[in-house]
PDB file of C-alpha atoms in Angstrom:
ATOM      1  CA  UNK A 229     173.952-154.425 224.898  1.00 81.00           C
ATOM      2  CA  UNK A 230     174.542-155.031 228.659  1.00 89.00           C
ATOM      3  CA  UNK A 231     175.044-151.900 230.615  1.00 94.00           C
ATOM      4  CA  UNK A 232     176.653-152.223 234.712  1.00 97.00           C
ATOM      5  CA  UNK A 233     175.284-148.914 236.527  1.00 97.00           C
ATOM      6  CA  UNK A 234     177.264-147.279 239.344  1.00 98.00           C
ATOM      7  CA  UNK A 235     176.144-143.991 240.916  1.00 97.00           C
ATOM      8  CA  UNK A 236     178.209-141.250 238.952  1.00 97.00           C
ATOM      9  CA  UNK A 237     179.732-139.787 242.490  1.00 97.00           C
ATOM     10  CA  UNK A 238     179.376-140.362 246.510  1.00 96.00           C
ATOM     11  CA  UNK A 239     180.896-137.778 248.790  1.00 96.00           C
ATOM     12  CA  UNK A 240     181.733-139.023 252.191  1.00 96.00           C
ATOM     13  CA  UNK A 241     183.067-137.038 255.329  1.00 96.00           C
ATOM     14  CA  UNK A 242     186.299-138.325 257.109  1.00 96.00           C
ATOM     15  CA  UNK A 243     185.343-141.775 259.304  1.00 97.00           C
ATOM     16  CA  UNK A 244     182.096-141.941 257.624  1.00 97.00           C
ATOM     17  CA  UNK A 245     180.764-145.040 255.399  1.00 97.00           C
ATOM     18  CA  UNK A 246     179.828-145.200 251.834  1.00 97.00           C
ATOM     19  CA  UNK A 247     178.172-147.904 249.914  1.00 98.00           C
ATOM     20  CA  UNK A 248     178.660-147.778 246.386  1.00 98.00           C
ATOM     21  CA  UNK A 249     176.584-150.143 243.437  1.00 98.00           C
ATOM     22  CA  UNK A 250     176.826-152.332 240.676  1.00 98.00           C
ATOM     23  CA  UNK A 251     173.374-152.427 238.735  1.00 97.00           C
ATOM     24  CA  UNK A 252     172.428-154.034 235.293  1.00 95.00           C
ATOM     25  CA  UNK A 253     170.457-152.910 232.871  1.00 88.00           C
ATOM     26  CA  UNK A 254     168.037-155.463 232.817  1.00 87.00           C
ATOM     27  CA  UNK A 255     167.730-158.224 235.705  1.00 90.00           C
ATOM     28  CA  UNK A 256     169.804-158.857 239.183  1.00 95.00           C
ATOM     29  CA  UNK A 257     173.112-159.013 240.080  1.00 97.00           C
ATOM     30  CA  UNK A 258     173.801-162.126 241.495  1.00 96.00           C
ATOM     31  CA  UNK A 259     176.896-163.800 242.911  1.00 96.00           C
ATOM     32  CA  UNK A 260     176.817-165.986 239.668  1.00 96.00           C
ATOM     33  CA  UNK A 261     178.231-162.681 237.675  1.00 96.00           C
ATOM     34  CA  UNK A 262     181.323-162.742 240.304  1.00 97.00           C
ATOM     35  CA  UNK A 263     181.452-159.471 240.985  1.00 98.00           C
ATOM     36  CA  UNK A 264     184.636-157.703 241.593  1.00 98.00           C
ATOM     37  CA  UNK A 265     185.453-154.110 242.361  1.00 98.00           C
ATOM     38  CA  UNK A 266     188.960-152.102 241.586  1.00 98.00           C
ATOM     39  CA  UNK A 267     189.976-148.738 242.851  1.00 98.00           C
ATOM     40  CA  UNK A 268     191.827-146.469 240.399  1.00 98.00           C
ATOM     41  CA  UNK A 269     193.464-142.765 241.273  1.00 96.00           C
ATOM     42  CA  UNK A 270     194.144-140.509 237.929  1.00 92.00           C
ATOM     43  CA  UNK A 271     197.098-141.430 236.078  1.00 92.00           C
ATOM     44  CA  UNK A 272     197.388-145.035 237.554  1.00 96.00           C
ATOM     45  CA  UNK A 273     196.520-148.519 236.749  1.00 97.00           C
ATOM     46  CA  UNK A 274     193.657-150.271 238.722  1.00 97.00           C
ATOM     47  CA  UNK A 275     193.602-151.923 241.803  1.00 97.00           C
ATOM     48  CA  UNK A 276     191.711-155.132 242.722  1.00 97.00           C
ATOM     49  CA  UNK A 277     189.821-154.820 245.652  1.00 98.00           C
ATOM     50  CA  UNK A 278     187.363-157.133 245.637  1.00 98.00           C
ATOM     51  CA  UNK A 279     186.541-160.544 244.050  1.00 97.00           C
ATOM     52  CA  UNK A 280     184.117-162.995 243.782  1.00 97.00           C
ATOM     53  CA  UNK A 281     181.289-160.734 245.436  1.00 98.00           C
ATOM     54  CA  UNK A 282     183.051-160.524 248.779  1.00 97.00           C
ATOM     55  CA  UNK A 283     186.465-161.459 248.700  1.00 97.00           C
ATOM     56  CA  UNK A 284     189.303-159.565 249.868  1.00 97.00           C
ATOM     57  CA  UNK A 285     192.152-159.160 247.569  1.00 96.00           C
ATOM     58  CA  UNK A 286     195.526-159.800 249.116  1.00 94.00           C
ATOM     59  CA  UNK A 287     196.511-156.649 250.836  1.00 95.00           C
ATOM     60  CA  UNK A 288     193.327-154.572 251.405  1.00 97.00           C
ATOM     61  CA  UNK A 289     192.160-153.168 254.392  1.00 95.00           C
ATOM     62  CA  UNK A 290     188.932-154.768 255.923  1.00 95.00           C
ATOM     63  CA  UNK A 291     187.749-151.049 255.633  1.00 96.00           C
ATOM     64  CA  UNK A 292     186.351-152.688 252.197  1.00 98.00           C
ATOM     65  CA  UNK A 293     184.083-154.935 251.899  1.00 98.00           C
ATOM     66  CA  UNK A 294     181.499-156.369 248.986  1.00 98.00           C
ATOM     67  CA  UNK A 295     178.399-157.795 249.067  1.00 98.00           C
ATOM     68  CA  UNK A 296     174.611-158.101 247.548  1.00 98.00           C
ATOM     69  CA  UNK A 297     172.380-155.767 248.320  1.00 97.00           C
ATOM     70  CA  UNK A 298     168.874-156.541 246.813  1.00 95.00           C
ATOM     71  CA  UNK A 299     169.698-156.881 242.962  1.00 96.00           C
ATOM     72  CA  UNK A 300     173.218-155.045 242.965  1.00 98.00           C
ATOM     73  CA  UNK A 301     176.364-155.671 244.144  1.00 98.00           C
ATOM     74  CA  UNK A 302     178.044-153.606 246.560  1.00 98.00           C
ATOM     75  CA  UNK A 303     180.963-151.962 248.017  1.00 98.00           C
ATOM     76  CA  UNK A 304     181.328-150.477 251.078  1.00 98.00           C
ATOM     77  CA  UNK A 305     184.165-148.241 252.511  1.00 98.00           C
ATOM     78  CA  UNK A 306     184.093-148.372 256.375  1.00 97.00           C
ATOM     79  CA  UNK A 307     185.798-145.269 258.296  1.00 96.00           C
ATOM     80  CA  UNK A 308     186.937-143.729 255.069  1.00 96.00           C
ATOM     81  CA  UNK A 309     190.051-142.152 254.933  1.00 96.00           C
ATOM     82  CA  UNK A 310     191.457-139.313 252.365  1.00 95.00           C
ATOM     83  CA  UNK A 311     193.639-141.643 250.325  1.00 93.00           C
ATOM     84  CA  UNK A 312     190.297-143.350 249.585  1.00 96.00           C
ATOM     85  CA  UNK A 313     189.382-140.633 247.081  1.00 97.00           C
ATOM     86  CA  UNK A 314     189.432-142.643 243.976  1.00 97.00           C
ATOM     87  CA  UNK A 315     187.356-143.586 241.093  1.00 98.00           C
ATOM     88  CA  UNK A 316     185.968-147.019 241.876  1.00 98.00           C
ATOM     89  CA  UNK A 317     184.960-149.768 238.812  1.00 98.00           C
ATOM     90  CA  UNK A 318     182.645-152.604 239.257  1.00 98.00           C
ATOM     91  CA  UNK A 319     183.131-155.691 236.815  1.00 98.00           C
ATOM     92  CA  UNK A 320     180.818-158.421 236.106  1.00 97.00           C
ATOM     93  CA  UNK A 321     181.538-161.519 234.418  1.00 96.00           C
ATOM     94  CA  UNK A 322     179.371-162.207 231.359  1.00 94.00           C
ATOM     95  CA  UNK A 323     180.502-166.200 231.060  1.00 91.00           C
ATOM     96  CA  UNK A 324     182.501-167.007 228.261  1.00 89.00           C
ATOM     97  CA  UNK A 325     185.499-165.293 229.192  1.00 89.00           C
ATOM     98  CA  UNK A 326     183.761-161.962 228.628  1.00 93.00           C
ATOM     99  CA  UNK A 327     183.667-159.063 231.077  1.00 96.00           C
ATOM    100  CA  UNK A 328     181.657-155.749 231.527  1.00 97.00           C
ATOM    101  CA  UNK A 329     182.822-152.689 233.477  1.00 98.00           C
ATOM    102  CA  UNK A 330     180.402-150.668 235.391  1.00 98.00           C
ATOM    103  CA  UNK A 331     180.399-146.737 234.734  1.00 97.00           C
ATOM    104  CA  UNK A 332     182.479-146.009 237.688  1.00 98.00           C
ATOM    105  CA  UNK A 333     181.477-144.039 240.833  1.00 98.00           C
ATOM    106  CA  UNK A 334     184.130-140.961 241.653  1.00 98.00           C
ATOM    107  CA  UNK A 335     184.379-140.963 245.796  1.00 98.00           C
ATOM    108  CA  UNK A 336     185.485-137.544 247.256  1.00 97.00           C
ATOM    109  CA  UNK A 337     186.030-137.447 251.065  1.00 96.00           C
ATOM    110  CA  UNK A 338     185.664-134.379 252.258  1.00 91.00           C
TER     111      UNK A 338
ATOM    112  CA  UNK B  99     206.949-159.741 242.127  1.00 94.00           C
ATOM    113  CA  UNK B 100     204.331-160.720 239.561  1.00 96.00           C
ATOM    114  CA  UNK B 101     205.021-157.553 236.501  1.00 97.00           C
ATOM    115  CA  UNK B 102     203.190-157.070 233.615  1.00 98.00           C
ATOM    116  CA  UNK B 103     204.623-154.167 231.409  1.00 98.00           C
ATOM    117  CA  UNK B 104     203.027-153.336 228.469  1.00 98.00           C
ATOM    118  CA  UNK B 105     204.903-151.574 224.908  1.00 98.00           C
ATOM    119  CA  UNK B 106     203.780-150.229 221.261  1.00 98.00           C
ATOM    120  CA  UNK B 107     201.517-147.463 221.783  1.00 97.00           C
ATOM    121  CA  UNK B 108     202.149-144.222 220.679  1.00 97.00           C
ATOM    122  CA  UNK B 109     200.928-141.852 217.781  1.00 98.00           C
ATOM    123  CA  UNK B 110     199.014-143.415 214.477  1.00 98.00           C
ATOM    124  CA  UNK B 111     196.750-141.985 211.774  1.00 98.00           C
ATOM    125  CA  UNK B 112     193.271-143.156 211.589  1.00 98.00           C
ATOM    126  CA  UNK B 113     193.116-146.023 209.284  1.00 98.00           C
ATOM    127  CA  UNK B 114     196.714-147.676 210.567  1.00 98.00           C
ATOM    128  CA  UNK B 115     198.041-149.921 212.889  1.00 98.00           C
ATOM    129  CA  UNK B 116     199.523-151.175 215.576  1.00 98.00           C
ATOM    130  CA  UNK B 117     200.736-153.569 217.809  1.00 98.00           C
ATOM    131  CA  UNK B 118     200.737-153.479 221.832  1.00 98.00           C
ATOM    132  CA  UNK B 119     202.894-155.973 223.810  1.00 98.00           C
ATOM    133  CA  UNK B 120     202.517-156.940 227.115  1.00 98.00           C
ATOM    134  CA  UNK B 121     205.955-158.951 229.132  1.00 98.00           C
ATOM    135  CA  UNK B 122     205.207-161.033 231.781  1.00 98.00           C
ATOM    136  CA  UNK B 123     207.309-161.918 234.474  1.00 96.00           C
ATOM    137  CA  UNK B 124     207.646-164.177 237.599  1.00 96.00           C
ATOM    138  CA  UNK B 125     204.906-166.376 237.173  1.00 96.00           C
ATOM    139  CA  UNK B 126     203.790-169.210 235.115  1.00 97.00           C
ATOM    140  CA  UNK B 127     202.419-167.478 232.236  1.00 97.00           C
ATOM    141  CA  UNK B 128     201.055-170.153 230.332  1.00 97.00           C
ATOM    142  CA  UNK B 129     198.910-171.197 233.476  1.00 96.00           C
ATOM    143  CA  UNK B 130     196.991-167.983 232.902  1.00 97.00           C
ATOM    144  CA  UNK B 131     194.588-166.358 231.232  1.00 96.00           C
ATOM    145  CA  UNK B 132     195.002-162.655 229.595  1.00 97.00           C
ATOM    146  CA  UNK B 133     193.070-159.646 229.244  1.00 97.00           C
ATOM    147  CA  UNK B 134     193.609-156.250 227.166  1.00 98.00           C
ATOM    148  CA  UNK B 135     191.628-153.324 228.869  1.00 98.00           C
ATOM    149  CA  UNK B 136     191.364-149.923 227.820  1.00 98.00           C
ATOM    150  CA  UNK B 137     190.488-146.069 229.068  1.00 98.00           C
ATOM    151  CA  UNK B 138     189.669-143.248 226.663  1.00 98.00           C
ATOM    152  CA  UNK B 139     190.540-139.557 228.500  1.00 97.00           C
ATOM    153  CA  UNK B 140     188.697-138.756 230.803  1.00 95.00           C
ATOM    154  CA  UNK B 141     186.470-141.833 230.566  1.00 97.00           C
ATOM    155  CA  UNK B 142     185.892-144.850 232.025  1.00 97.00           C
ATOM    156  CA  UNK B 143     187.635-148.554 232.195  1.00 98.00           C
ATOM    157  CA  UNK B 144     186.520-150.804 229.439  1.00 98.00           C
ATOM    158  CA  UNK B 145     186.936-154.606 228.647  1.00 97.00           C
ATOM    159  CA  UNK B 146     188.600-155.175 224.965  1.00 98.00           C
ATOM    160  CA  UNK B 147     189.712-158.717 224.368  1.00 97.00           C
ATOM    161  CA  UNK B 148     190.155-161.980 226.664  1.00 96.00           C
ATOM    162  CA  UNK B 149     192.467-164.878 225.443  1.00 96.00           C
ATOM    163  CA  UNK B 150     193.184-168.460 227.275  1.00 95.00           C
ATOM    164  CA  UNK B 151     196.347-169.628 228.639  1.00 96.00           C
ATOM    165  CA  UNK B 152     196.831-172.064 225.760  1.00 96.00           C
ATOM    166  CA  UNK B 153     195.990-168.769 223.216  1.00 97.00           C
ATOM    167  CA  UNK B 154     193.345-171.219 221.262  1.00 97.00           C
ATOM    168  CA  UNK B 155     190.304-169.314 222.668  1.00 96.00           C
ATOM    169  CA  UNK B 156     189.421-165.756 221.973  1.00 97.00           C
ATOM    170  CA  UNK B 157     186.635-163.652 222.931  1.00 96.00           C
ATOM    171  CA  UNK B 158     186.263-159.401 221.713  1.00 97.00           C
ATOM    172  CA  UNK B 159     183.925-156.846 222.860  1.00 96.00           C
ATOM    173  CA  UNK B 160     182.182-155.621 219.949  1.00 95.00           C
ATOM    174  CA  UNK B 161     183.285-152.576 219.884  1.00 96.00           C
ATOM    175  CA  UNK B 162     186.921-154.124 218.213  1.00 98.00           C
ATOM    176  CA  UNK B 163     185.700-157.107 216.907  1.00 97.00           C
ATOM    177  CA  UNK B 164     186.893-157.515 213.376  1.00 98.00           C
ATOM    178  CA  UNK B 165     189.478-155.205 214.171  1.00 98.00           C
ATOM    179  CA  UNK B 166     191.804-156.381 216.781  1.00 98.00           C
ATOM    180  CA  UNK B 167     193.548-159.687 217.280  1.00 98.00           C
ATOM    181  CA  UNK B 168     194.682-160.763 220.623  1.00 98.00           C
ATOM    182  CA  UNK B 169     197.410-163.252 220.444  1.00 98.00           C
ATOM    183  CA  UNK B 170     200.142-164.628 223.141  1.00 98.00           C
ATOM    184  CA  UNK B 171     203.825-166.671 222.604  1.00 98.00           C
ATOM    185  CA  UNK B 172     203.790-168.494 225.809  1.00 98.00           C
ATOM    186  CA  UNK B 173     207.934-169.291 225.214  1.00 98.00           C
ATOM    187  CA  UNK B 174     208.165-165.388 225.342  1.00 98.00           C
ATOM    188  CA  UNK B 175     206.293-165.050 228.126  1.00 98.00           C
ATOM    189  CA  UNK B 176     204.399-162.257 226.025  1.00 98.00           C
ATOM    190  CA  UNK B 177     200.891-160.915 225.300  1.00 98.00           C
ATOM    191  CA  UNK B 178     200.310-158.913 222.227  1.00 98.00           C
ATOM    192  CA  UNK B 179     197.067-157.019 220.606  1.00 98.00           C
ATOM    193  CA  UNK B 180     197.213-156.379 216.794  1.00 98.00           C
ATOM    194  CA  UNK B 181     194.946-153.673 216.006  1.00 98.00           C
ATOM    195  CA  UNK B 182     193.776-152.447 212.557  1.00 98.00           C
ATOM    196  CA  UNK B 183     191.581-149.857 210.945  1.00 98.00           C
ATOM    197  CA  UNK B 184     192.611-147.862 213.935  1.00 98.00           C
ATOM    198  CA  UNK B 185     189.483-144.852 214.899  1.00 98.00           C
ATOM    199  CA  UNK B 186     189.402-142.074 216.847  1.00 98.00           C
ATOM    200  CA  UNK B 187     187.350-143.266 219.615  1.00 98.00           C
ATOM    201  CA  UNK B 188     190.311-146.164 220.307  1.00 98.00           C
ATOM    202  CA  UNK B 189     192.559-143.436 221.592  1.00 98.00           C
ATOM    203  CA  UNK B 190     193.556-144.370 225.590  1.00 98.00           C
ATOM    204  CA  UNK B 191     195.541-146.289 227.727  1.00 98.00           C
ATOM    205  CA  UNK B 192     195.129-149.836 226.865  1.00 98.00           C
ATOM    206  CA  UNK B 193     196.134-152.299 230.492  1.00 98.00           C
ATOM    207  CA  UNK B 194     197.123-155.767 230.006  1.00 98.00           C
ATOM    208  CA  UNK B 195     195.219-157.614 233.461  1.00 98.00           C
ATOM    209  CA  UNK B 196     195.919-161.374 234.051  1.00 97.00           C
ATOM    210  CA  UNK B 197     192.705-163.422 234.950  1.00 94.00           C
ATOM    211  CA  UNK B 198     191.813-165.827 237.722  1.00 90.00           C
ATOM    212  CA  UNK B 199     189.632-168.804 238.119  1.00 83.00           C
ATOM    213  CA  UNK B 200     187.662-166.550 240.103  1.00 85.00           C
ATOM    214  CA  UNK B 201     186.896-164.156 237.422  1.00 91.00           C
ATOM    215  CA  UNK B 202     188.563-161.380 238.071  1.00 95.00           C
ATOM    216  CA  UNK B 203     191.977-159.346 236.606  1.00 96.00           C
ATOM    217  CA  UNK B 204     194.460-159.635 239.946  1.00 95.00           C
ATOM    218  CA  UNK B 205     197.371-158.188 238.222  1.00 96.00           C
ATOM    219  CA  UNK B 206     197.955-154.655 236.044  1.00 98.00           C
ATOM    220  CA  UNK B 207     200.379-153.681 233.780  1.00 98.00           C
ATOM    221  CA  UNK B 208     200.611-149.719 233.990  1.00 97.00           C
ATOM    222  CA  UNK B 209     199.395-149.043 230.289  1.00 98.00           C
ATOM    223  CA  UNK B 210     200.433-147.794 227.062  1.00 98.00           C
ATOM    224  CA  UNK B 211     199.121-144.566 225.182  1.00 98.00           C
ATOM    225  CA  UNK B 212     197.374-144.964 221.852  1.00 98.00           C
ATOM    226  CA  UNK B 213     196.553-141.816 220.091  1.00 98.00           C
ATOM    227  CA  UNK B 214     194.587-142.296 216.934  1.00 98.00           C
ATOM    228  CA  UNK B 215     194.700-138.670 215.109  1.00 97.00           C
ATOM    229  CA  UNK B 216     195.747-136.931 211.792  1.00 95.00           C
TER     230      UNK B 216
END
């Protein structure tokens, strides 16, 4: 059973940065799992922020960006602002047409 | 605007079934492939079912497997999931997400309740 780790919260002040992860259970992320990230407030549907490790989905501020950071992805929020308080999701893509979500990290500004 | 709206949730006893639907609209829906994704309360996003723009290949996470049939009429423009033997733990909001050739869901429908209870 493959299991994506995020950390279970980040707090961040107004302006500040936060990097969030995307782990596995056993073995590296790599950009071969095309790792994407979504933002979701309670009560809504997801949002796709970022795809295929670093790409930008159509729309988001350059306040987010994704990367690899030693074996796990990453997201980092640049200048964070108070409508960033979200949960955020990683996803990586098994092959085969089969995804797994990470545990989701809950981001309070503040 | 690309709209996904998803249908058929709602209140079921364990044991029964149901059957979601998902309409697509303004885009060519046969070009793409479909996902079902669900959320318990409280909890978080999980990955249930992918299916191919033709409909001829499936994939489930385990956790329905056996249980749930993903299906799509591309002349309807529609996405459905069948699911039987309904538990407990498949109560949430289930999200139909349209895939990319990049891997990734670019489009949400906003969700339908399922509430599996006696």
């Amino acid at each position: 059973q493959t299991v994506v780790t995020q950390e279970p919260s980040f707090s961040v002040s107004p302006g500040g940065t936060v990097t969030l992860t995307c782990g596995l259970s056993s073995g590296s992320v790599s950009t071969s799992y095309y790792p994407s990230w979504y933002q979701q407030t309670p009560g809504q549907a997801p949002r796709t922020l970022i795809y295929s490790t670093s790409a930008r989905s159509s729309g988001v501020p350059d306040r987010f960006s994704g990367s690899i950071l030693g074996n796990k992805a990453a997201l980092t929020i640049t200048g964070a602002q108070a409508h960033d308080e979200s949960d955020y999701y990683c996803v990586l893509y098994m092959g085969s047409g089969i995804y797994v979500f990470g545990t989701g990290t809950k981001v309070t500004v503040l | 605007e690309v709209q996904l709206v998803e249908s058929g949730g709602g209140l079921v006893q364990p044991g029964g079934s149901l059957r979601l639907s998902c309409a697509a609209s303004a885009f060519t829906f046969s070009n793409y492939e479909m996902n079902w994704v669900r959320q318990a309360p409280g909890k978080g996003l999980e990955w249930v079912s992918y299916i191919s723009g033709s409909g001829s290949t499936t994939y489930y996470a385990d956790s329905v497997k056996g249980r749930f049939t993903i299906s799509r009429d591309n002349s309807k423009n529609s996405l459905y999931l069948q699911m039987n033997s309904l538990r407990a733990e498949d109560t949430g909001v289930y999200y139909c997400a349209r895939d990319t050739a990049m891997a990734y869901f670019d489009c949400w429908g906003q969700g339908t309740l399922v509430t599996v209870s006696s």
